[in-house]
């Protein structure tokens, strides 16, 4: 079972690795599109990375409502911990 904190660290590392972001610019409140300048193509890359890390796929429809890093953490948490 992964905690929200575990997921946040994996996601933060992925954002740094995939998009060369400054780790200090990433927080739970960071808006993916405005603060981190993630575009729709980047979002697809991020979804693919999450799938490779978790072995589970987040539906693109579920990702449409995601705006912040915390939204992604919550979506992944629900995906990997369906009983939670």
mmCIF file of C-alpha atoms in Angstrom:
data_model
loop_
_atom_site.group_PDB
_atom_site.id
_atom_site.type_symbol
_atom_site.label_atom_id
_atom_site.label_comp_id
_atom_site.label_asym_id
_atom_site.label_seq_id
_atom_site.Cartn_x
_atom_site.Cartn_y
_atom_site.Cartn_z
ATOM 1 C CA UNK A 1 0.000 0.000 0.000
ATOM 2 C CA UNK A 2 1.337 3.394 -0.939
ATOM 3 C CA UNK A 3 0.641 6.427 1.183
ATOM 4 C CA UNK A 4 -0.186 9.835 -0.220
ATOM 5 C CA UNK A 5 3.293 10.956 0.845
ATOM 6 C CA UNK A 6 4.916 8.091 -1.090
ATOM 7 C CA UNK A 7 2.884 9.000 -4.161
ATOM 8 C CA UNK A 8 3.774 12.678 -3.817
ATOM 9 C CA UNK A 9 7.504 11.859 -3.737
ATOM 10 C CA UNK A 10 7.234 9.563 -6.768
ATOM 11 C CA UNK A 11 5.234 12.204 -8.628
ATOM 12 C CA UNK A 12 7.604 15.008 -7.655
ATOM 13 C CA UNK A 13 10.602 12.970 -8.818
ATOM 14 C CA UNK A 14 8.795 12.224 -12.085
ATOM 15 C CA UNK A 15 8.048 15.904 -12.707
ATOM 16 C CA UNK A 16 11.715 16.767 -12.150
ATOM 17 C CA UNK A 17 12.945 13.889 -14.321
ATOM 18 C CA UNK A 18 10.450 14.183 -17.178
ATOM 19 C CA UNK A 19 10.078 17.940 -17.442
ATOM 20 C CA UNK A 20 13.307 19.229 -15.871
ATOM 21 C CA UNK A 21 11.410 21.208 -13.246
ATOM 22 C CA UNK A 22 13.056 22.767 -10.234
ATOM 23 C CA UNK A 23 12.138 20.550 -7.249
ATOM 24 C CA UNK A 24 11.536 23.644 -5.116
ATOM 25 C CA UNK A 25 8.787 24.758 -7.513
ATOM 26 C CA UNK A 26 6.733 21.627 -6.832
ATOM 27 C CA UNK A 27 4.255 21.504 -3.964
ATOM 28 C CA UNK A 28 0.873 19.898 -3.389
ATOM 29 C CA UNK A 29 -0.750 23.226 -4.274
ATOM 30 C CA UNK A 30 1.173 23.682 -7.554
ATOM 31 C CA UNK A 31 -1.129 24.024 -10.542
ATOM 32 C CA UNK A 32 0.121 21.674 -13.237
ATOM 33 C CA UNK A 33 -0.790 23.956 -16.107
ATOM 34 C CA UNK A 34 -0.156 27.438 -14.714
ATOM 35 C CA UNK A 35 2.617 26.981 -12.141
ATOM 36 C CA UNK A 36 4.494 24.053 -13.692
ATOM 37 C CA UNK A 37 3.620 24.776 -17.340
ATOM 38 C CA UNK A 38 2.582 21.199 -18.089
ATOM 39 C CA UNK A 39 0.760 21.032 -21.424
ATOM 40 C CA UNK A 40 -1.580 18.351 -22.749
ATOM 41 C CA UNK A 41 1.256 16.350 -24.344
ATOM 42 C CA UNK A 42 3.212 16.498 -21.071
ATOM 43 C CA UNK A 43 0.099 15.313 -19.225
ATOM 44 C CA UNK A 44 -0.035 12.230 -21.468
ATOM 45 C CA UNK A 45 3.643 11.552 -20.739
ATOM 46 C CA UNK A 46 2.907 11.895 -17.029
ATOM 47 C CA UNK A 47 -0.021 9.468 -17.276
ATOM 48 C CA UNK A 48 2.234 6.972 -19.042
ATOM 49 C CA UNK A 49 4.896 7.367 -16.342
ATOM 50 C CA UNK A 50 2.292 6.804 -13.603
ATOM 51 C CA UNK A 51 1.117 3.664 -15.399
ATOM 52 C CA UNK A 52 4.675 2.322 -15.560
ATOM 53 C CA UNK A 53 5.255 3.084 -11.862
ATOM 54 C CA UNK A 54 1.979 1.663 -10.550
ATOM 55 C CA UNK A 55 1.045 -0.920 -13.150
ATOM 56 C CA UNK A 56 -2.366 0.756 -13.302
ATOM 57 C CA UNK A 57 -3.787 3.153 -15.847
ATOM 58 C CA UNK A 58 -5.539 6.387 -14.936
ATOM 59 C CA UNK A 59 -8.349 6.985 -17.399
ATOM 60 C CA UNK A 60 -7.908 10.171 -19.424
ATOM 61 C CA UNK A 61 -11.432 11.167 -18.338
ATOM 62 C CA UNK A 62 -10.353 11.012 -14.679
ATOM 63 C CA UNK A 63 -7.345 13.174 -15.472
ATOM 64 C CA UNK A 64 -9.435 15.946 -17.056
ATOM 65 C CA UNK A 65 -10.489 17.280 -13.639
ATOM 66 C CA UNK A 66 -6.918 17.259 -12.316
ATOM 67 C CA UNK A 67 -5.493 20.739 -11.784
ATOM 68 C CA UNK A 68 -2.952 20.515 -8.964
ATOM 69 C CA UNK A 69 -0.219 18.135 -7.877
ATOM 70 C CA UNK A 70 -2.489 17.152 -4.965
ATOM 71 C CA UNK A 71 -5.261 16.230 -7.432
ATOM 72 C CA UNK A 72 -2.841 13.821 -9.131
ATOM 73 C CA UNK A 73 -1.752 12.382 -5.774
ATOM 74 C CA UNK A 74 -5.399 11.765 -4.830
ATOM 75 C CA UNK A 75 -6.212 10.173 -8.207
ATOM 76 C CA UNK A 76 -3.225 7.822 -7.960
ATOM 77 C CA UNK A 77 -3.979 7.044 -4.294
ATOM 78 C CA UNK A 78 -7.555 6.009 -5.218
ATOM 79 C CA UNK A 79 -6.192 3.943 -8.103
ATOM 80 C CA UNK A 80 -3.627 1.980 -6.070
ATOM 81 C CA UNK A 81 -5.776 1.782 -2.906
ATOM 82 C CA UNK A 82 -9.308 1.133 -4.205
ATOM 83 C CA UNK A 83 -10.640 0.210 -0.746
ATOM 84 C CA UNK A 84 -9.481 3.530 0.781
#
